[in-house]
Amino acid sequence: MLADIIRLMRSCSASLFVSFSNTFLRVFRLIFVGRINDLPVDNAPDVEAEASLILREFPLLTDDQYKQSRKSFIKSLDDNALCALASRYNNGKSCRVVGKASGSFNVCVFIEFYEDRAKWIVRIPIEPAFDDAWIKLESEVATMRYLKLETQVPVPIVHAYGRDVCLTRG
């Protein structure tokens, strides 16, 4: 197997893309330039190697910093903006925030309308948890629409979704 790796490295330059899977799902690109030096494998000739690690989007937060960033995001949610958003999609009915809950990836804000006591949930992706929360959200909405149209599986009604409203303070 090492001989196969040596053959790969004998080319002037070869690039390998390695996916690094962790909380931040970052990608590193490892580039091998030159030749490998002093490797006595299967009578392979001496080759020299220079490896460099090119970094793309290196996670800049420690676990503690990530947790703090997540808490700050949740605290920054503006109840008035959340109620205004819910009211806009429910014929201008007045409402209030009656609770919040969060998991690893989303915050659920529970809204209750005064007039008819209807309860809605505003579900917000936690910004520090995703590289592109919008793609995740679109996928979830498409999945719920498909399930509603093609199956008997009960799914919540999606009154609206988007990314054009600021729901945080500051």
mmCIF file of C-alpha atoms in Angstrom:
data_model
loop_
_atom_site.group_PDB
_atom_site.id
_atom_site.type_symbol
_atom_site.label_atom_id
_atom_site.label_comp_id
_atom_site.label_asym_id
_atom_site.label_seq_id
_atom_site.Cartn_x
_atom_site.Cartn_y
_atom_site.Cartn_z
ATOM 1 C CA MET A 1 0.000 0.000 0.000
ATOM 2 C CA LEU A 2 2.844 2.376 0.810
ATOM 3 C CA ALA A 3 4.289 1.649 -2.632
ATOM 4 C CA ASP A 4 0.994 2.805 -4.172
ATOM 5 C CA ILE A 5 1.161 6.014 -2.158
ATOM 6 C CA ILE A 6 4.760 6.547 -3.291
ATOM 7 C CA ARG A 7 3.690 6.141 -6.938
ATOM 8 C CA LEU A 8 1.001 8.750 -6.417
ATOM 9 C CA MET A 9 3.497 11.152 -4.866
ATOM 10 C CA ARG A 10 6.026 10.735 -7.680
ATOM 11 C CA SER A 11 4.094 13.094 -9.892
ATOM 12 C CA CYS A 12 5.303 16.680 -9.734
ATOM 13 C CA SER A 13 2.282 17.724 -7.721
ATOM 14 C CA ALA A 14 -0.854 15.993 -6.581
ATOM 15 C CA SER A 15 -3.812 17.367 -4.701
ATOM 16 C CA LEU A 16 -5.945 15.484 -2.269
ATOM 17 C CA PHE A 17 -9.123 16.849 -0.827
ATOM 18 C CA VAL A 18 -9.860 15.622 2.637
ATOM 19 C CA SER A 19 -13.132 16.268 4.369
ATOM 20 C CA PHE A 20 -12.727 17.081 8.022
ATOM 21 C CA SER A 21 -15.934 16.202 9.832
ATOM 22 C CA ASN A 22 -16.517 17.944 13.124
ATOM 23 C CA THR A 23 -19.001 20.361 14.593
ATOM 24 C CA PHE A 24 -18.065 22.964 12.024
ATOM 25 C CA LEU A 25 -17.886 20.619 9.004
ATOM 26 C CA ARG A 26 -14.816 22.313 7.575
ATOM 27 C CA VAL A 27 -12.858 21.287 4.532
ATOM 28 C CA PHE A 28 -9.102 21.211 4.272
ATOM 29 C CA ARG A 29 -7.151 20.902 1.081
ATOM 30 C CA LEU A 30 -3.876 19.070 1.359
ATOM 31 C CA ILE A 31 -1.390 19.673 -1.426
ATOM 32 C CA PHE A 32 1.705 17.604 -1.972
ATOM 33 C CA VAL A 33 4.398 19.330 -4.004
ATOM 34 C CA GLY A 34 7.687 17.843 -5.105
ATOM 35 C CA ARG A 35 8.911 14.367 -4.312
ATOM 36 C CA ILE A 36 9.239 12.197 -1.214
ATOM 37 C CA ASN A 37 12.785 11.905 0.128
ATOM 38 C CA ASP A 38 14.584 8.907 1.657
ATOM 39 C CA LEU A 39 11.800 6.338 1.753
ATOM 40 C CA PRO A 40 13.264 2.838 1.367
ATOM 41 C CA VAL A 41 10.153 1.093 0.020
ATOM 42 C CA ASP A 42 10.309 -1.602 -2.670
ATOM 43 C CA ASN A 43 13.622 -0.215 -3.923
ATOM 44 C CA ALA A 44 11.880 3.036 -4.804
ATOM 45 C CA PRO A 45 14.223 5.836 -5.806
ATOM 46 C CA ASP A 46 14.783 8.680 -3.370
ATOM 47 C CA VAL A 47 12.235 11.456 -3.728
ATOM 48 C CA GLU A 48 11.655 14.671 -1.793
ATOM 49 C CA ALA A 49 8.375 15.998 -0.517
ATOM 50 C CA GLU A 50 7.055 19.261 0.671
ATOM 51 C CA ALA A 51 3.548 19.269 2.089
ATOM 52 C CA SER A 52 1.553 22.335 2.815
ATOM 53 C CA LEU A 53 -1.809 22.589 4.437
ATOM 54 C CA ILE A 54 -4.045 25.176 2.885
ATOM 55 C CA LEU A 55 -6.750 26.156 5.246
ATOM 56 C CA ARG A 56 -10.302 27.009 4.248
ATOM 57 C CA GLU A 57 -12.652 28.270 6.903
ATOM 58 C CA PHE A 58 -10.697 26.969 9.870
ATOM 59 C CA PRO A 59 -12.965 26.841 12.919
ATOM 60 C CA LEU A 60 -12.033 29.931 14.872
ATOM 61 C CA LEU A 61 -14.070 29.068 17.962
ATOM 62 C CA THR A 62 -13.276 26.730 20.799
ATOM 63 C CA ASP A 63 -16.129 24.639 22.207
ATOM 64 C CA ASP A 64 -16.636 27.145 25.022
ATOM 65 C CA GLN A 65 -16.641 30.063 22.588
ATOM 66 C CA TYR A 66 -19.129 28.223 20.374
ATOM 67 C CA LYS A 67 -21.457 27.606 23.350
ATOM 68 C CA GLN A 68 -21.209 31.260 24.354
ATOM 69 C CA SER A 69 -21.863 32.388 20.775
ATOM 70 C CA ARG A 70 -24.905 30.125 20.632
ATOM 71 C CA LYS A 71 -26.259 31.480 23.942
ATOM 72 C CA SER A 72 -25.676 35.054 22.780
ATOM 73 C CA PHE A 73 -27.566 34.389 19.557
ATOM 74 C CA ILE A 74 -30.543 32.954 21.461
ATOM 75 C CA LYS A 75 -30.529 35.877 23.934
ATOM 76 C CA SER A 76 -30.402 38.372 21.071
ATOM 77 C CA LEU A 77 -33.737 37.221 19.627
ATOM 78 C CA ASP A 78 -36.165 40.132 19.812
ATOM 79 C CA ASP A 79 -39.622 39.144 21.090
ATOM 80 C CA ASN A 80 -41.217 42.212 19.451
ATOM 81 C CA ALA A 81 -39.716 41.334 16.059
ATOM 82 C CA LEU A 82 -40.855 37.720 16.453
ATOM 83 C CA CYS A 83 -44.420 38.812 17.287
ATOM 84 C CA ALA A 84 -44.458 41.288 14.403
ATOM 85 C CA LEU A 85 -43.399 38.519 12.034
ATOM 86 C CA ALA A 86 -46.047 36.076 13.277
ATOM 87 C CA SER A 87 -48.712 38.786 13.235
ATOM 88 C CA ARG A 88 -47.835 39.701 9.638
ATOM 89 C CA TYR A 89 -48.655 36.160 8.515
ATOM 90 C CA ASN A 90 -51.823 35.840 10.625
ATOM 91 C CA ASN A 91 -53.902 38.796 9.385
ATOM 92 C CA GLY A 92 -52.326 41.300 11.767
ATOM 93 C CA LYS A 93 -53.552 39.562 14.923
ATOM 94 C CA SER A 94 -51.794 40.583 18.141
ATOM 95 C CA CYS A 95 -49.692 37.981 19.879
ATOM 96 C CA ARG A 96 -47.107 37.381 22.538
ATOM 97 C CA VAL A 97 -44.119 35.111 23.107
ATOM 98 C CA VAL A 98 -45.062 32.452 25.664
ATOM 99 C CA GLY A 99 -41.876 30.402 25.673
ATOM 100 C CA LYS A 100 -38.614 29.425 24.029
ATOM 101 C CA ALA A 101 -36.785 26.133 23.697
ATOM 102 C CA SER A 102 -33.567 25.286 21.926
ATOM 103 C CA GLY A 103 -31.746 22.217 20.777
ATOM 104 C CA SER A 104 -28.398 21.862 19.093
ATOM 105 C CA PHE A 105 -29.442 23.447 15.811
ATOM 106 C CA ASN A 106 -32.686 25.415 16.254
ATOM 107 C CA VAL A 107 -34.522 27.733 18.604
ATOM 108 C CA CYS A 108 -38.293 27.320 18.833
ATOM 109 C CA VAL A 109 -40.218 30.391 19.934
ATOM 110 C CA PHE A 110 -43.787 29.702 21.034
ATOM 111 C CA ILE A 111 -46.253 32.409 20.033
ATOM 112 C CA GLU A 112 -49.838 32.722 21.261
ATOM 113 C CA PHE A 113 -52.394 34.959 19.542
ATOM 114 C CA TYR A 114 -54.670 36.888 21.892
ATOM 115 C CA GLU A 115 -57.800 36.834 19.745
ATOM 116 C CA ASP A 116 -58.301 33.110 19.170
ATOM 117 C CA ARG A 117 -55.640 31.578 21.452
ATOM 118 C CA ALA A 118 -54.025 29.954 18.401
ATOM 119 C CA LYS A 119 -50.453 28.848 19.021
ATOM 120 C CA TRP A 120 -47.665 29.016 16.471
ATOM 121 C CA ILE A 121 -44.024 28.076 16.618
ATOM 122 C CA VAL A 122 -41.363 30.232 15.011
ATOM 123 C CA ARG A 123 -38.388 27.970 14.370
ATOM 124 C CA ILE A 124 -35.038 29.669 13.825
ATOM 125 C CA PRO A 125 -31.754 27.976 12.878
ATOM 126 C CA ILE A 126 -29.032 28.829 15.374
ATOM 127 C CA GLU A 127 -26.564 30.826 13.287
ATOM 128 C CA PRO A 128 -23.317 29.556 14.817
ATOM 129 C CA ALA A 129 -24.389 25.928 14.266
ATOM 130 C CA PHE A 130 -24.552 26.066 10.461
ATOM 131 C CA ASP A 131 -22.405 27.156 7.578
ATOM 132 C CA ASP A 132 -25.486 27.735 5.439
ATOM 133 C CA ALA A 133 -28.698 27.581 7.437
ATOM 134 C CA TRP A 134 -30.735 28.770 4.433
ATOM 135 C CA ILE A 135 -30.074 25.588 2.419
ATOM 136 C CA LYS A 136 -31.100 23.476 5.438
ATOM 137 C CA LEU A 137 -34.293 25.493 5.881
ATOM 138 C CA GLU A 138 -35.270 25.234 2.202
ATOM 139 C CA SER A 139 -34.719 21.478 2.328
ATOM 140 C CA GLU A 140 -36.906 21.108 5.416
ATOM 141 C CA VAL A 141 -39.738 23.158 3.882
ATOM 142 C CA ALA A 142 -39.577 21.137 0.648
ATOM 143 C CA THR A 143 -39.650 17.901 2.654
ATOM 144 C CA MET A 144 -42.695 19.012 4.658
ATOM 145 C CA ARG A 145 -44.520 20.061 1.481
ATOM 146 C CA TYR A 146 -43.758 16.712 -0.138
ATOM 147 C CA LEU A 147 -44.961 14.774 2.914
ATOM 148 C CA LYS A 148 -48.173 16.809 3.034
ATOM 149 C CA LEU A 149 -48.919 16.287 -0.682
ATOM 150 C CA GLU A 150 -47.830 12.684 -1.094
ATOM 151 C CA THR A 151 -48.458 10.965 2.244
ATOM 152 C CA GLN A 152 -50.813 10.838 5.193
ATOM 153 C CA VAL A 153 -48.041 11.769 7.618
ATOM 154 C CA PRO A 154 -49.184 14.720 9.732
ATOM 155 C CA VAL A 155 -46.896 17.711 9.273
ATOM 156 C CA PRO A 156 -47.167 21.241 10.634
ATOM 157 C CA ILE A 157 -48.511 23.994 8.400
ATOM 158 C CA VAL A 158 -45.713 26.227 7.135
ATOM 159 C CA HIS A 159 -47.249 29.707 7.143
ATOM 160 C CA ALA A 160 -44.083 31.370 5.857
ATOM 161 C CA TYR A 161 -40.342 31.002 5.667
ATOM 162 C CA GLY A 162 -37.585 33.310 4.593
ATOM 163 C CA ARG A 163 -34.485 35.176 5.531
ATOM 164 C CA ASP A 164 -35.461 38.760 4.847
ATOM 165 C CA VAL A 165 -36.376 39.694 8.438
ATOM 166 C CA CYS A 166 -33.982 40.544 11.236
ATOM 167 C CA LEU A 167 -35.168 38.846 14.415
ATOM 168 C CA THR A 168 -32.233 39.824 16.619
ATOM 169 C CA ARG A 169 -31.399 42.951 18.562
ATOM 170 C CA GLY A 170 -28.268 44.896 17.864
#
